[in-house]
Short mmCIF file of C-alpha atoms in Angstrom, two decimals:
data_model
loop_
_atom_site.label_atom_id
_atom_site.label_comp_id
_atom_site.label_asym_id
_atom_site.label_seq_id
_atom_site.Cartn_x
_atom_site.Cartn_y
_atom_site.Cartn_z
CA GLN A 1 115.08 -16.39 -57.89
CA ILE A 2 113.93 -14.61 -54.77
CA GLN A 3 111.29 -11.97 -55.43
CA LEU A 4 109.01 -9.77 -53.37
CA VAL A 5 106.22 -8.32 -55.50
CA GLN A 6 104.06 -5.61 -53.98
CA SER A 7 100.64 -4.33 -54.97
CA GLY A 8 100.09 -1.16 -56.97
CA PRO A 9 99.97 2.55 -56.07
CA GLU A 10 97.13 3.90 -53.98
CA LEU A 11 95.38 7.28 -53.81
CA LYS A 12 93.32 7.73 -50.68
CA LYS A 13 91.52 10.48 -48.77
CA PRO A 14 92.29 11.33 -45.15
CA GLY A 15 90.44 9.00 -42.79
CA GLU A 16 90.29 6.12 -45.28
CA SER A 17 92.16 2.82 -44.98
CA VAL A 18 94.59 1.07 -47.30
CA LYS A 19 95.92 -2.49 -47.53
CA ILE A 20 99.22 -3.24 -49.24
CA SER A 21 100.33 -6.75 -50.16
CA CYS A 22 103.78 -8.28 -50.59
CA LYS A 23 103.96 -11.68 -52.32
CA ALA A 24 107.14 -13.65 -51.83
CA SER A 25 108.54 -16.32 -54.12
CA GLY A 26 111.75 -18.28 -54.59
CA TYR A 27 112.25 -19.31 -50.95
CA THR A 28 110.42 -20.86 -48.01
CA PHE A 29 108.23 -18.02 -46.76
CA THR A 30 108.12 -19.12 -43.13
CA ASP A 31 111.93 -19.29 -42.80
CA TYR A 32 112.46 -15.52 -42.95
CA ALA A 33 110.87 -12.56 -41.21
CA MET A 34 109.19 -9.82 -43.21
CA HIS A 35 109.95 -6.23 -42.33
CA TRP A 36 108.24 -3.03 -43.42
CA VAL A 37 110.04 0.24 -44.19
CA LYS A 38 108.58 3.70 -44.90
CA GLN A 39 110.15 6.32 -47.14
CA ALA A 40 108.44 9.72 -47.30
CA PRO A 41 108.99 11.69 -50.54
CA GLY A 42 112.60 12.84 -50.79
CA LYS A 43 113.40 11.47 -47.34
CA GLY A 44 115.30 8.60 -45.79
CA LEU A 45 114.27 5.14 -44.66
CA LYS A 46 112.33 4.41 -41.48
CA TRP A 47 111.81 0.92 -40.09
CA MET A 48 108.16 0.29 -39.20
CA GLY A 49 108.41 -3.15 -37.64
CA TRP A 50 108.29 -6.77 -38.60
CA ILE A 51 106.21 -9.91 -38.62
CA ASN A 52 107.39 -13.38 -37.70
CA THR A 53 106.22 -15.39 -40.69
CA TYR A 54 106.36 -18.65 -38.72
CA THR A 55 104.22 -17.60 -35.75
CA GLY A 56 102.36 -14.67 -37.32
CA LYS A 57 103.34 -12.38 -34.44
CA PRO A 58 103.74 -8.72 -35.47
CA THR A 59 105.95 -6.19 -33.70
CA TYR A 60 105.65 -2.46 -34.34
CA ALA A 61 108.17 0.34 -33.95
CA ASP A 62 106.98 3.02 -31.54
CA ASP A 63 105.92 5.47 -34.25
CA PHE A 64 103.78 2.82 -35.93
CA LYS A 65 101.65 1.55 -33.06
CA GLY A 66 97.88 1.96 -33.31
CA ARG A 67 96.89 2.52 -36.94
CA PHE A 68 99.22 0.02 -38.58
CA VAL A 69 98.61 -3.73 -38.84
CA PHE A 70 100.90 -6.39 -40.25
CA SER A 71 99.29 -9.66 -41.27
CA LEU A 72 99.97 -12.80 -43.25
CA GLU A 73 98.34 -15.07 -45.78
CA ALA A 74 100.98 -17.73 -45.24
CA SER A 75 99.37 -20.21 -47.60
CA ALA A 76 99.88 -17.61 -50.33
CA SER A 77 103.36 -16.54 -49.14
CA THR A 78 102.00 -13.03 -48.74
CA ALA A 79 102.50 -10.36 -46.11
CA ASN A 80 100.15 -7.44 -45.78
CA LEU A 81 100.31 -3.94 -44.32
CA GLN A 82 97.07 -2.18 -43.45
CA ILE A 83 96.94 1.48 -42.46
CA SER A 84 93.71 2.87 -41.04
CA ASN A 85 92.53 6.46 -40.51
CA LEU A 86 95.03 7.72 -43.08
CA LYS A 87 96.69 11.10 -42.52
CA ASN A 88 98.54 13.39 -44.92
CA GLU A 89 101.83 12.40 -43.28
CA ASP A 90 101.25 8.78 -44.31
CA THR A 91 102.00 9.83 -47.88
CA ALA A 92 105.07 7.72 -48.64
CA THR A 93 106.45 4.68 -50.37
CA TYR A 94 106.12 1.53 -48.30
CA PHE A 95 108.57 -1.31 -48.84
CA CYS A 96 108.45 -4.89 -47.62
CA ALA A 97 111.89 -6.38 -47.05
CA ARG A 98 113.02 -9.88 -46.15
CA GLY A 99 115.02 -10.28 -42.96
CA GLY A 100 118.37 -11.73 -43.96
CA SER A 101 118.96 -13.12 -40.48
CA GLY A 102 116.06 -15.55 -40.77
CA LEU A 103 113.41 -15.13 -38.09
CA LEU A 104 115.47 -12.78 -35.92
CA SER A 105 114.14 -9.33 -35.16
CA ARG A 106 117.56 -7.68 -35.46
CA SER A 107 118.37 -8.03 -39.11
CA TYR A 108 119.64 -6.56 -42.29
CA PHE A 109 117.28 -6.70 -45.27
CA ASP A 110 118.53 -8.82 -48.14
CA TYR A 111 115.62 -8.60 -50.61
CA TRP A 112 113.13 -5.77 -51.07
CA GLY A 113 109.81 -5.33 -52.77
CA GLN A 114 109.51 -2.65 -55.44
CA GLY A 115 107.61 -0.37 -53.06
CA VAL A 116 104.05 0.95 -53.01
CA MET A 117 103.41 4.67 -53.26
CA VAL A 118 100.51 5.69 -51.05
CA THR A 119 99.22 9.22 -51.58
CA VAL A 120 96.84 10.70 -49.04
CA SER A 121 95.08 13.80 -50.29
CA SER A 122 91.66 15.37 -49.98
CA ASP B 1 117.96 4.18 -29.19
CA ILE B 2 121.19 4.13 -31.16
CA GLN B 3 121.67 7.11 -33.48
CA MET B 4 123.45 6.72 -36.80
CA THR B 5 125.33 9.72 -38.21
CA GLN B 6 126.20 9.32 -41.87
CA SER B 7 128.63 11.53 -43.80
CA PRO B 8 128.88 13.24 -46.14
CA ALA B 9 125.27 14.06 -47.01
CA SER B 10 126.27 14.48 -50.64
CA LEU B 11 129.32 13.69 -52.66
CA SER B 12 130.53 14.45 -56.17
CA ALA B 13 133.20 12.22 -57.70
CA SER B 14 134.74 11.39 -61.07
CA LEU B 15 134.61 8.11 -62.95
CA GLY B 16 137.38 5.78 -61.80
CA GLU B 17 137.78 7.58 -58.47
CA THR B 18 137.66 5.86 -55.07
CA VAL B 19 134.82 7.03 -52.83
CA THR B 20 134.37 6.55 -49.08
CA ILE B 21 131.16 7.04 -47.11
CA GLU B 22 131.14 6.87 -43.33
CA CYS B 23 128.67 6.00 -40.62
CA ARG B 24 129.13 6.64 -36.92
CA ALA B 25 126.96 4.96 -34.27
CA SER B 26 126.18 6.60 -30.94
CA GLU B 27 127.38 3.44 -29.21
CA ASP B 28 129.12 0.19 -30.08
CA ILE B 29 127.08 -1.86 -32.58
CA TYR B 30 129.47 -4.81 -32.75
CA ASN B 31 129.57 -5.00 -36.55
CA GLY B 32 125.78 -5.15 -36.82
CA LEU B 33 125.83 -2.82 -39.82
CA ALA B 34 124.57 -3.00 -43.39
CA TRP B 35 124.95 -0.74 -46.42
CA TYR B 36 122.31 -0.23 -49.13
CA GLN B 37 122.28 1.42 -52.54
CA GLN B 38 119.10 3.12 -53.77
CA LYS B 39 118.71 4.45 -57.29
CA PRO B 40 115.97 7.02 -58.01
CA GLY B 41 112.51 5.45 -58.12
CA LYS B 42 113.84 2.05 -57.08
CA SER B 43 113.95 0.03 -53.89
CA PRO B 44 117.12 -0.15 -51.78
CA GLN B 45 119.49 -2.99 -52.59
CA LEU B 46 121.72 -4.66 -50.00
CA LEU B 47 125.45 -4.21 -50.66
CA ILE B 48 127.19 -5.15 -47.40
CA TYR B 49 126.08 -6.87 -44.18
CA ASN B 50 127.86 -7.66 -40.91
CA ALA B 51 129.98 -4.57 -41.65
CA ASN B 52 132.22 -6.27 -44.23
CA SER B 53 130.41 -9.18 -45.94
CA LEU B 54 129.55 -8.65 -49.59
CA HIS B 55 125.98 -9.60 -50.53
CA THR B 56 125.47 -12.07 -53.39
CA GLY B 57 125.97 -10.52 -56.81
CA VAL B 58 127.40 -7.22 -55.59
CA PRO B 59 130.51 -6.11 -57.53
CA SER B 60 133.80 -6.49 -55.68
CA ARG B 61 134.58 -2.77 -56.06
CA PHE B 62 132.26 -2.29 -53.08
CA SER B 63 133.72 -3.04 -49.67
CA GLY B 64 132.83 -2.38 -46.04
CA SER B 65 135.04 -1.97 -43.00
CA GLY B 66 135.02 -0.71 -39.45
CA SER B 67 134.29 -1.74 -35.91
CA GLY B 68 132.89 -0.37 -32.68
CA THR B 69 131.13 2.88 -33.55
CA GLN B 70 132.88 3.76 -36.84
CA TYR B 71 132.12 2.13 -40.19
CA SER B 72 132.78 2.93 -43.82
CA LEU B 73 131.72 1.91 -47.32
CA LYS B 74 134.34 2.18 -50.04
CA ILE B 75 133.66 2.15 -53.75
CA ASN B 76 136.76 1.54 -55.85
CA SER B 77 136.97 2.71 -59.47
CA LEU B 78 133.62 4.54 -59.52
CA GLN B 79 131.32 3.57 -62.39
CA SER B 80 128.42 5.56 -63.86
CA GLU B 81 125.94 2.97 -62.55
CA ASP B 82 127.08 3.72 -58.99
CA VAL B 83 125.30 7.07 -59.03
CA ALA B 84 122.72 6.57 -56.28
CA SER B 85 121.94 7.26 -52.66
CA TYR B 86 123.62 5.09 -50.06
CA PHE B 87 122.27 4.29 -46.60
CA CYS B 88 123.78 2.56 -43.60
CA GLN B 89 121.62 0.60 -41.13
CA GLN B 90 122.45 -0.75 -37.69
CA TYR B 91 120.75 -3.91 -36.49
CA TYR B 92 122.59 -4.56 -33.26
CA ASP B 93 120.18 -2.54 -31.11
CA TYR B 94 116.53 -3.51 -31.08
CA PRO B 95 114.21 -1.75 -31.36
CA PRO B 96 114.52 -0.18 -33.82
CA ASN B 97 116.67 -1.04 -36.83
CA THR B 98 118.03 2.45 -37.46
CA PHE B 99 119.09 3.91 -40.78
CA GLY B 100 121.55 6.69 -41.45
CA ALA B 101 120.21 9.79 -43.23
CA GLY B 102 121.83 8.81 -46.51
CA THR B 103 124.55 10.01 -48.90
CA LYS B 104 123.72 11.16 -52.40
CA LEU B 105 126.53 10.29 -54.81
CA GLU B 106 126.76 12.18 -58.08
CA LEU B 107 129.25 12.29 -60.93
CA LYS B 108 131.56 15.27 -61.20
#
């Protein structure tokens, strides 16, 4: 069955960096885009961008340009999200989600990881 | 960017009741709309895509309809396990893929 398994919760200080992983199984990794979605505590969902798992090209939503990096370890069917220079407002749960439309940028999200809670606090 | 206005923000309903949640787009999104269910502490789960297509394994009491700028999610015969937050998402306009603010569904 299709699964996206993410790494565990993180507690970081402002200014530090964090790397979150998302390991896919049950399908051909390079046939579907991987998207990233942020959910601040008690808030709604915000799309961060996506990575083309075939070419490795990342695309970032406007609010996530600069400190956010999407990457792949395609041989391990894993997508990664790295956030540098962490700020208090980065405290949130970060989800990876498979693009149901294949490698298209405009897509619904048919399978989701369990989410990673990142807490930024001094 | 397209704005998605979801209503109501919260909803209280009884077991067995039919519930409708609506999403309005700021411009035509040509059925590029999905609905998700999110239970507390869990990840969102896809219910409906392309406005009216039921995702694999989703109970048939869930249905989606609409066109143009107006879309709705209907839950027939509400069950206790349907207590959750529901979000719409448009994916016609890029960037970004925009979510509605969500509807919290509780039991009366």
